[in-house]
Tab-separated table of C-alpha atoms and ligand atoms in Angstrom:
chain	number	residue	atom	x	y	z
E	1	UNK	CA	42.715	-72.761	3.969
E	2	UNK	CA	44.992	-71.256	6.961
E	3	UNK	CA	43.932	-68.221	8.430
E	4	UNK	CA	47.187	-66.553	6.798
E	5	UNK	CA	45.488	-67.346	3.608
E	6	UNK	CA	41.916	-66.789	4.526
E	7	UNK	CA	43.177	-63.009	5.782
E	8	UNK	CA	45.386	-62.594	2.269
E	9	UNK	CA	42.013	-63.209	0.410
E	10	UNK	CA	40.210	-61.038	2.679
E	11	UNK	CA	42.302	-58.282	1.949
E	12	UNK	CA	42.179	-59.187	-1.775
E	13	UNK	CA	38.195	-58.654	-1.779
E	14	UNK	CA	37.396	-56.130	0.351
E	15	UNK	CA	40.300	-53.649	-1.265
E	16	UNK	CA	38.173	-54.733	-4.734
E	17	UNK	CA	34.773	-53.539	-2.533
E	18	UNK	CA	36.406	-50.714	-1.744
E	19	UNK	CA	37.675	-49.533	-5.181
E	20	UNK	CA	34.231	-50.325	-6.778
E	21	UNK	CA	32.025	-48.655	-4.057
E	22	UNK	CA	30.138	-45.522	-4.665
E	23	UNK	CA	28.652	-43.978	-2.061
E	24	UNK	CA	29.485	-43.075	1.460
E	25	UNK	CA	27.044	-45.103	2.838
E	26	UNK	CA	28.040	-48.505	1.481
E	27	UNK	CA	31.445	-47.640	1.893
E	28	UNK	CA	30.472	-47.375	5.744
E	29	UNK	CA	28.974	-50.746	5.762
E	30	UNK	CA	31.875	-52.268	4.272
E	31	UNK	CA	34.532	-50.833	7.450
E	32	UNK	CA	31.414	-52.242	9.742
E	33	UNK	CA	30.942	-55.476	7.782
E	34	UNK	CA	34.824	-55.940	7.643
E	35	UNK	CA	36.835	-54.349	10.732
E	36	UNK	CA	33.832	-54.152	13.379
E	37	UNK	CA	33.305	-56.722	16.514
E	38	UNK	CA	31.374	-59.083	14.257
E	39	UNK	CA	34.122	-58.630	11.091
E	40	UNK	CA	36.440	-61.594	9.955
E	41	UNK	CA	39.508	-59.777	11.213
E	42	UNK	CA	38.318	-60.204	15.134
E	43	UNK	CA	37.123	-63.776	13.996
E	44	UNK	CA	40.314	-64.375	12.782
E	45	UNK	CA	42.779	-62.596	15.892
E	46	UNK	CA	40.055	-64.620	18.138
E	47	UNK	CA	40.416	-68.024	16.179
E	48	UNK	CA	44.705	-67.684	17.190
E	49	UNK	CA	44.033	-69.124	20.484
E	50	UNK	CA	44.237	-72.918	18.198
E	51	UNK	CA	47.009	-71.775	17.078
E	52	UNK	CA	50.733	-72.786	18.022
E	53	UNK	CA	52.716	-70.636	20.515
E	54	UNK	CA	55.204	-69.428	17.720
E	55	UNK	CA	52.541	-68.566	14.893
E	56	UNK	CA	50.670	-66.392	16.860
E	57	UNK	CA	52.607	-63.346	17.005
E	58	UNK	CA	52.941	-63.801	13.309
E	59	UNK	CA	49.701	-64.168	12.641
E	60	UNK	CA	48.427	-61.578	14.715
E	61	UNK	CA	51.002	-59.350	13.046
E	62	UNK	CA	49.830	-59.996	10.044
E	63	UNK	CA	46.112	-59.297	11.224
E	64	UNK	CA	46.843	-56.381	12.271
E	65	UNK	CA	48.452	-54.769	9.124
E	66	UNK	CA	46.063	-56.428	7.271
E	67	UNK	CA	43.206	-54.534	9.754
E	68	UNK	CA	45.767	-51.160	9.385
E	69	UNK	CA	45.619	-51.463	5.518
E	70	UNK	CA	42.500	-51.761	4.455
E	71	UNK	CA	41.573	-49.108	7.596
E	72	UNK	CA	44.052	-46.996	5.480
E	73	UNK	CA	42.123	-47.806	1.828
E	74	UNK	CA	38.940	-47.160	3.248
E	75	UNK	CA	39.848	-43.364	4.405
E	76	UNK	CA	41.146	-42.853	1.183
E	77	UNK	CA	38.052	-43.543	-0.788
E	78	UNK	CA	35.819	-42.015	1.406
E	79	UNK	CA	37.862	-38.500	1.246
E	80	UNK	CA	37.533	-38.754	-2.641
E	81	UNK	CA	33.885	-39.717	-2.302
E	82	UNK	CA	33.550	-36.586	-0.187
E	83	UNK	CA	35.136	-34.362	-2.775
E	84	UNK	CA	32.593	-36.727	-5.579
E	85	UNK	CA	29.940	-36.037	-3.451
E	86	UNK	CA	30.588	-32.006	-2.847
E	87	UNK	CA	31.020	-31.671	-6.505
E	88	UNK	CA	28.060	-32.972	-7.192
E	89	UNK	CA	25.994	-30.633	-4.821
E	90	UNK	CA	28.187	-27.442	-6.316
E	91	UNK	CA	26.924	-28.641	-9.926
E	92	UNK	CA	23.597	-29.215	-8.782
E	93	UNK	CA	22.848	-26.191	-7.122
E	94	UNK	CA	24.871	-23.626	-9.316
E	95	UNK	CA	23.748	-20.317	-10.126
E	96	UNK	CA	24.072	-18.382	-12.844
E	97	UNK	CA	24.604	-14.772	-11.716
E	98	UNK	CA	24.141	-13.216	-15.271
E	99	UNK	CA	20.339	-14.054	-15.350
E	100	UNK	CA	17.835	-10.970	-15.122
E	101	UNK	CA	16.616	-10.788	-11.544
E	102	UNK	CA	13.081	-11.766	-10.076
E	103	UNK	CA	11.290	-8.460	-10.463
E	104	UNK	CA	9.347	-7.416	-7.290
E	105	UNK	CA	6.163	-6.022	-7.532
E	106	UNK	CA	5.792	-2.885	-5.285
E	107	UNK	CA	2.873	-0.881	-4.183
E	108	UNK	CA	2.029	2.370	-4.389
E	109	UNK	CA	-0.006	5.031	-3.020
E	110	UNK	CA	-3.707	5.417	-5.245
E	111	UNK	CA	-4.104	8.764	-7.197
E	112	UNK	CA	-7.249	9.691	-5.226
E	113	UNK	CA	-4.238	9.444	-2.372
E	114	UNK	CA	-1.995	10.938	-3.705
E	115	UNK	CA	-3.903	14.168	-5.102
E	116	UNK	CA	-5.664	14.548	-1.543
E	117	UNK	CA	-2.183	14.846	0.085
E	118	UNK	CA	-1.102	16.858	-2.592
E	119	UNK	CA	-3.707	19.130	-2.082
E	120	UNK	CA	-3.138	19.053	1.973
E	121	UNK	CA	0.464	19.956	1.338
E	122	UNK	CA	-0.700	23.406	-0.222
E	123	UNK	CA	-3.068	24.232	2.968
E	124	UNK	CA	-0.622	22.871	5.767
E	125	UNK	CA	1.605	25.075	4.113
E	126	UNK	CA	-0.906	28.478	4.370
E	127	UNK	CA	-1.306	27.374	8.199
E	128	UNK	CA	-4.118	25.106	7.616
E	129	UNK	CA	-5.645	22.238	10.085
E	130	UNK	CA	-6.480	18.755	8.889
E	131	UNK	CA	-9.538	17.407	10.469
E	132	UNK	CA	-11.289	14.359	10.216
E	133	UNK	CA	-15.092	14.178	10.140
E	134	UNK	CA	-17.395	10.901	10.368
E	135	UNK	CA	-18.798	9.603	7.167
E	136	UNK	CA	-22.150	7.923	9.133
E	137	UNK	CA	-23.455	11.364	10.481
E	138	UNK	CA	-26.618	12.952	11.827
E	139	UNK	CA	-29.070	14.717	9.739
E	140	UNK	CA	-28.760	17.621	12.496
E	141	UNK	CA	-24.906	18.353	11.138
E	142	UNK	CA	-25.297	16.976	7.801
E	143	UNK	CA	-28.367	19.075	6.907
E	144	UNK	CA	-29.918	20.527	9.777
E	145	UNK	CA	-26.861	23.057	10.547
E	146	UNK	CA	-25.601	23.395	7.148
E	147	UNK	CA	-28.838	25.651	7.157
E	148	UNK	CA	-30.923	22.683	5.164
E	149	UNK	CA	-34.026	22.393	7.268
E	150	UNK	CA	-36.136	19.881	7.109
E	151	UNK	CA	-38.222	19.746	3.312
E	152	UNK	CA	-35.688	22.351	2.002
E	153	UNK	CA	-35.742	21.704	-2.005
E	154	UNK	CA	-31.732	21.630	-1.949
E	155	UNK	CA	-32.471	18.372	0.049
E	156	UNK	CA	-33.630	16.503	-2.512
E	157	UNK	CA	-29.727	17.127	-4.819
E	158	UNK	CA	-28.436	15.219	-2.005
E	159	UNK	CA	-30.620	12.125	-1.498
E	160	UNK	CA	-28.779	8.906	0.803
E	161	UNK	CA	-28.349	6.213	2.534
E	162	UNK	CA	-30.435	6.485	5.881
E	163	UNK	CA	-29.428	4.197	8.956
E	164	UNK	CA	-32.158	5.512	10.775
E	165	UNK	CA	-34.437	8.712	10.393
E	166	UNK	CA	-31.819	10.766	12.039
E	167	UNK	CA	-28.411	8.738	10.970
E	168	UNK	CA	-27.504	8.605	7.295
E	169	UNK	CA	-23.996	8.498	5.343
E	170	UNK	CA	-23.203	12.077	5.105
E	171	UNK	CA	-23.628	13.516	1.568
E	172	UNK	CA	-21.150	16.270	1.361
E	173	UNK	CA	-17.953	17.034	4.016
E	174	UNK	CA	-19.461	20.760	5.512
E	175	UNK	CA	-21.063	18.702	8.487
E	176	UNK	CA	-17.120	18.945	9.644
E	177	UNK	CA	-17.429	22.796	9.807
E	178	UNK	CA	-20.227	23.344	12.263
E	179	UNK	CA	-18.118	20.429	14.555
E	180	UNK	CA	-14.876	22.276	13.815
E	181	UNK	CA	-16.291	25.688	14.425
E	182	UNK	CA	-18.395	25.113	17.899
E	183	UNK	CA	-15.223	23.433	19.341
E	184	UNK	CA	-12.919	26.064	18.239
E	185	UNK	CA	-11.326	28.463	20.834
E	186	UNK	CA	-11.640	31.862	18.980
E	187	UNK	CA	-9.851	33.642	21.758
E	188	UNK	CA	-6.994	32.157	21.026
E	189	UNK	CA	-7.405	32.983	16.898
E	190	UNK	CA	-9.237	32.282	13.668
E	191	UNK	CA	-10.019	29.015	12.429
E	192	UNK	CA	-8.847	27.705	9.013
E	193	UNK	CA	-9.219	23.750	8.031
E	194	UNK	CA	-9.713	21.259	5.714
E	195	UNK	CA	-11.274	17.978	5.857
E	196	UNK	CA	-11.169	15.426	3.017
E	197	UNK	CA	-12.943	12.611	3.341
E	198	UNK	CA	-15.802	10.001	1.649
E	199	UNK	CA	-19.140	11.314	1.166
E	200	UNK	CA	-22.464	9.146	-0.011
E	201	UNK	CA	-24.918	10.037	-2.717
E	202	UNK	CA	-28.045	7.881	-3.881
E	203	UNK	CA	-26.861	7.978	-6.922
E	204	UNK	CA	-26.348	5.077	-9.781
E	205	UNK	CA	-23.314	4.814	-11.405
E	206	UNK	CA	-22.258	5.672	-14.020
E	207	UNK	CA	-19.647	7.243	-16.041
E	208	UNK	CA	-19.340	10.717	-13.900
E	209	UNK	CA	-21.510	9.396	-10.665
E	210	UNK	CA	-20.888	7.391	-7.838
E	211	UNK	CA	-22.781	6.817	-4.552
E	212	UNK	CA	-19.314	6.813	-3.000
E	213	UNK	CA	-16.820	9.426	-3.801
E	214	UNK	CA	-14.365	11.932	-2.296
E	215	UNK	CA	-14.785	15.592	-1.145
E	216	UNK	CA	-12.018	18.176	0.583
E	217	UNK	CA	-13.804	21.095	2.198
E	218	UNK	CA	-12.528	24.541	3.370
E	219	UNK	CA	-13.551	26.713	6.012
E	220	UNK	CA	-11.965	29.708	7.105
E	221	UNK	CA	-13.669	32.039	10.345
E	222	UNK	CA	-11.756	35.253	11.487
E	223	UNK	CA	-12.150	38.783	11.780
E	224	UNK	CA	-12.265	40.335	8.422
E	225	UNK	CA	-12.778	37.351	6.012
E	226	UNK	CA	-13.839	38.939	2.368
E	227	UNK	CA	-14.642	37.273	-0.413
E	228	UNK	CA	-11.058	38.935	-1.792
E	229	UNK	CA	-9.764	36.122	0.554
E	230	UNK	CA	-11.702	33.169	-1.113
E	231	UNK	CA	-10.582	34.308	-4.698
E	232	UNK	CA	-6.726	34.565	-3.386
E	233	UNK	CA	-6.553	31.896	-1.396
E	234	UNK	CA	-8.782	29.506	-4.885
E	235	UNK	CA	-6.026	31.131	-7.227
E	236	UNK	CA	-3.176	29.638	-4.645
E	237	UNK	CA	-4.989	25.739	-4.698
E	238	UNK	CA	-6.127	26.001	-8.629
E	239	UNK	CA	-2.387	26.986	-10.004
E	240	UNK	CA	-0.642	24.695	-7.853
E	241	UNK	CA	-2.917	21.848	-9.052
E	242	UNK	CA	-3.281	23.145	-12.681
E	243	UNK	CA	-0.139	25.213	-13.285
E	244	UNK	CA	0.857	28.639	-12.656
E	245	UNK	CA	-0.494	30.048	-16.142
E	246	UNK	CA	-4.098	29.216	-15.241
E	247	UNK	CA	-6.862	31.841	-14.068
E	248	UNK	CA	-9.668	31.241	-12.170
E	249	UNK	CA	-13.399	32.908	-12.670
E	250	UNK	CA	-15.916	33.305	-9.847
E	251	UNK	CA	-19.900	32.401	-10.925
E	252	UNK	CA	-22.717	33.403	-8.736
E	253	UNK	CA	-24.000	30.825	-7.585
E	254	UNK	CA	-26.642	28.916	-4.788
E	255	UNK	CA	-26.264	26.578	-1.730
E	256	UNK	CA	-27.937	27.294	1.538
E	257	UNK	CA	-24.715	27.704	3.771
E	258	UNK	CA	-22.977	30.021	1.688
E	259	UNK	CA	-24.583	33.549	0.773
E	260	UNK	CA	-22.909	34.459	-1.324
E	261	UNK	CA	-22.441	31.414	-3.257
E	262	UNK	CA	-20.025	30.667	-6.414
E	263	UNK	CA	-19.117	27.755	-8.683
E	264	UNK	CA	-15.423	28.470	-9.437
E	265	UNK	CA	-13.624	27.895	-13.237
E	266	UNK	CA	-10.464	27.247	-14.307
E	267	UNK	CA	-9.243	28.099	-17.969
E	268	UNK	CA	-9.188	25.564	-19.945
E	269	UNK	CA	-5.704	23.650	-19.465
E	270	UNK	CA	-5.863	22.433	-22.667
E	271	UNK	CA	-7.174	24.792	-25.085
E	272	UNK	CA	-5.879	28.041	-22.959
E	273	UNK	CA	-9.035	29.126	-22.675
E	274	UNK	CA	-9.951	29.587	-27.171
E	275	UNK	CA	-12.371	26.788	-26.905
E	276	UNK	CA	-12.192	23.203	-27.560
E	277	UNK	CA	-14.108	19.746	-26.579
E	278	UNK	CA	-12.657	19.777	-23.120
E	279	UNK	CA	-14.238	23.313	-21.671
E	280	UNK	CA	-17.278	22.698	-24.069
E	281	UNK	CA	-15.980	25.231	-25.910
E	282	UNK	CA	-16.335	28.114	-23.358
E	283	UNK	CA	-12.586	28.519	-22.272
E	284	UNK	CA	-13.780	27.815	-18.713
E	285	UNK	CA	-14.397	24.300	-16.596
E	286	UNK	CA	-16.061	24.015	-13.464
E	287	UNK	CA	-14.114	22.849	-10.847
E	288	UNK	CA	-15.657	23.360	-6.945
E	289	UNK	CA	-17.893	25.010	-5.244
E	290	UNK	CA	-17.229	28.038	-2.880
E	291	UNK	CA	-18.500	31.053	-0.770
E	292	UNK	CA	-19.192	33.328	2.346
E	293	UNK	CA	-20.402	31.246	5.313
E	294	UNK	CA	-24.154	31.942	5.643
E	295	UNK	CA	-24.552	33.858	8.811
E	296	UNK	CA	-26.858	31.589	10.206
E	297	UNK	CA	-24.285	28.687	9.882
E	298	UNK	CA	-22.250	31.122	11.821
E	299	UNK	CA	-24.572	32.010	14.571
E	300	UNK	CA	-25.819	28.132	15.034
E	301	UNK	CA	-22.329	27.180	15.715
E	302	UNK	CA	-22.615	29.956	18.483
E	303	UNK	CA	-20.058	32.045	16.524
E	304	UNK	CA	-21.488	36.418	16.011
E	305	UNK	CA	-21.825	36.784	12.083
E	306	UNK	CA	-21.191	40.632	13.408
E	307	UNK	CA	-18.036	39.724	14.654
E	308	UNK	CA	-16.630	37.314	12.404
E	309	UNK	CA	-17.417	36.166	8.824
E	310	UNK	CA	-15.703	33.591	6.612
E	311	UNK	CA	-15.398	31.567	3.633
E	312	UNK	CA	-16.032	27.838	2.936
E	313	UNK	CA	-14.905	25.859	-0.184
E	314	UNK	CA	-15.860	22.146	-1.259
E	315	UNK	CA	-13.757	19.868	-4.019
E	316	UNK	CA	-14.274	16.449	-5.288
E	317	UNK	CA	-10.941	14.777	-5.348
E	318	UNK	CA	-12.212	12.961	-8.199
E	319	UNK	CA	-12.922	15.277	-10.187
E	320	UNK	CA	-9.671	17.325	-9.578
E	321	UNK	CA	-7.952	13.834	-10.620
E	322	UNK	CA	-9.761	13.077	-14.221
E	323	UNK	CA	-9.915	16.792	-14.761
E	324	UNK	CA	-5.825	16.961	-14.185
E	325	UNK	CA	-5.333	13.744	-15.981
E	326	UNK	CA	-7.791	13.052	-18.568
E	327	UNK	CA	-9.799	10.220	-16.518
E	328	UNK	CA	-12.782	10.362	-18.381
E	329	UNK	CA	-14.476	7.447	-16.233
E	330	UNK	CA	-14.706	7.616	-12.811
E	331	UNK	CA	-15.519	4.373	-12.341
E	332	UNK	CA	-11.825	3.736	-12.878
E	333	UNK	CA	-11.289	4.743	-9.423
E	334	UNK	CA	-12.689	1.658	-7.667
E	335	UNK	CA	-11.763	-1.027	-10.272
E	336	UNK	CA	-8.705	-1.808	-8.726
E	337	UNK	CA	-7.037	-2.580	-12.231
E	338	UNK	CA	-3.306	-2.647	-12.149
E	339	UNK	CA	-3.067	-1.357	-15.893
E	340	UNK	CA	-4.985	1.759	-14.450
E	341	UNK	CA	-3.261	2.365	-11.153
E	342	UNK	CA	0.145	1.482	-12.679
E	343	UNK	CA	0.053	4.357	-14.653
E	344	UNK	CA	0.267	6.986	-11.695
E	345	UNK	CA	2.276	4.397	-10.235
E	346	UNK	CA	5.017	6.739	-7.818
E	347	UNK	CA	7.607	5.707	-5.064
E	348	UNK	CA	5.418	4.759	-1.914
E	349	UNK	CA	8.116	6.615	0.404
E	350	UNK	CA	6.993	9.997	0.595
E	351	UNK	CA	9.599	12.807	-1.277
E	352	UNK	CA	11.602	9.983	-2.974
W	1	LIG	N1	-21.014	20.944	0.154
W	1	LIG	C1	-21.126	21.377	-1.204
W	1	LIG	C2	-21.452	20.160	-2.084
W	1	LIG	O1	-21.197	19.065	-1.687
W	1	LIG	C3	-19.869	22.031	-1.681
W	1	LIG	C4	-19.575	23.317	-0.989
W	1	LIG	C5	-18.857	23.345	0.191
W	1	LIG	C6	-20.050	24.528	-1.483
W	1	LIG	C7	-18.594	24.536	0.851
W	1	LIG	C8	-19.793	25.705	-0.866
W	1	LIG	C9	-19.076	25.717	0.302
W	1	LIG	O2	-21.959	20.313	-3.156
């Protein structure tokens, strides 16, 4: 064969090679295999040196347009294996914008949350402090200055968890008034506050106990505190929390740093106050307790009961929750069970 014909059957081959490939990457190895250093067509132009003086320009002529031609076919396949090739992607990864979307789950703030800032909102708004107590505390603040001396009987209503003989989990959040009253500045004006926070019981579970649960208390210390204070300032926190139609009812009462003492009622929110399996049928549920700091509270925090007086208040946040809402377990609280929360479930951003 002459190298006119070898290159004429060349061409013939590699134009079928490069009709029938199918991917970019064979195609590739074909321009190498055929046009590179090592490729037939440099053979060939290098093999012209045997040949005579007057067939090498025609050879090499032909070479080249052979070289230029199948150059040519081999752009052209690989732009429409490009296009094959991008099709193929689009197809592949295609979306189909009239699915439903991915739902994301969002969190929210817990209802023992949200009614404790509820119920802040209504004392930051009567000029109110916030302040935070510690829940491992001393017996001296816990009991001690809450006038609950050693062996008192009211003790044993409020049995914990003791750390050491002096440290124990607080039971209740007054121990925050004696530290909020012996720091305050009365020179500069009374003292009103409230402090929620967790408080500790020895109790065992069960349907309406917990050894772990939530209290706000109240303190208010200024010239001139009356008990006509208490009752207004109860009315305020009890309608916002239970609607504007409700009443309230004061109960005499006992507990050793308060004299006088009262448990404080709300008509019943669901009967109206006629009776029914809610309010036991007495119109009336219990829903804190409440009364005139005990002088001695006063004077231990270095504060004259002859000068000042006030009035203290104590909630469970719990019990404000199942009471508003029908929670008739409290355990539900600390289950963490979605189909629970979910159902006070409320934007997480704040006035949304
Ligand atoms: N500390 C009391 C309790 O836990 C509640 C209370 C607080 C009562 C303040 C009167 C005044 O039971």
């Amino acid at each position: 064969m002459s190298l006119k014909e070898k290159l004429e059957a060349l061409k013939v081959s590699t134009s079928e090679e490069i009709a029938s490939v199918n991917n970019l990457k064979e195609l590739n190895e074909i321009r190498v295999n055929t046009l590179g250093k090592k490729g037939p067509i440099t053979a060939a132009l290098r093999g012209m040196k045997d040949l005579s003086p007057e067939e090498r320009p025609v050879v090499g002529a032909f070479a080249n347009e052979i070289r230029d031609e199948l150059t040519e076919k081999i752009e052209a396949r690989k732009a429409e294996l490009e296009i094959q090739t991008m099709n193929e992607s689009l197809a592949s990864e295609s979306i189909d914008v009239t699915l439903p979307g991915k739902q994301v789950r969002s969190g929210s703030r817990h209802i023992l949350t949200q009614t404790r800032e509820e119920i802040e909102d209504i004392f930051l708004g009567m000029g109110y402090q916030v302040v935070e107590g510690f829940e491992v505390e001393s017996d001296h603040y816990n009991f001690e200055r809450m006038n609950l001396p050693k062996n008192h009987p009211a003790r044993d209503m409020q049995d914990t968890f003791y750390i050491s003989d002096e440290i124990l989990l607080r039971t209740h959040t007054s121990p925050v008034q004696a530290r909020t009253m012996e720091k305050h500045d009365f020179s500069k004006g009374g003292l009103r506050m409230i402090s929620p926070g967790k408080v500790f019981r020895r109790d065992t579970d069960d349907a309406t106990h917990s050894h772990q649960f939530h209290q706000i208390e109240g303190l208010v210390v200024d010239k001139n505190i009356t008990m006509g204070d208490l009752k207004g300032t109860l009315e305020v926190l009890i309608k916002k929390m239970f609607g504007e139609e409700r009443s309230i009812r004061l109960r005499p009462s006992y507990f050793p740093f308060t004299e006088p003492s009262v448990e404080v009622d709300v008509s019943c929110f669901k009967c109206g106050g006629k009776g029914c399996n809610v309010c036991k049928y007495t119109g009336w549920i219990e829903v804190l307790g409440a009364g005139m700091v005990h002088p001695d509270v006063l004077r231990m925090s270095g504060i004259d009961p002859e000068i000042y007086s006030g009035f203290a208040f104590g909630l469970g946040q719990e019990r404000i929750a199942m009471l508003r809402y029908g929670i008739n377990d409290i355990r539900n609280f600390y289950q963490n069970d979605l189909r629970f929360l979910n159902q006070f479930k409320v934007s997480s951003v704040k006035g949304e």
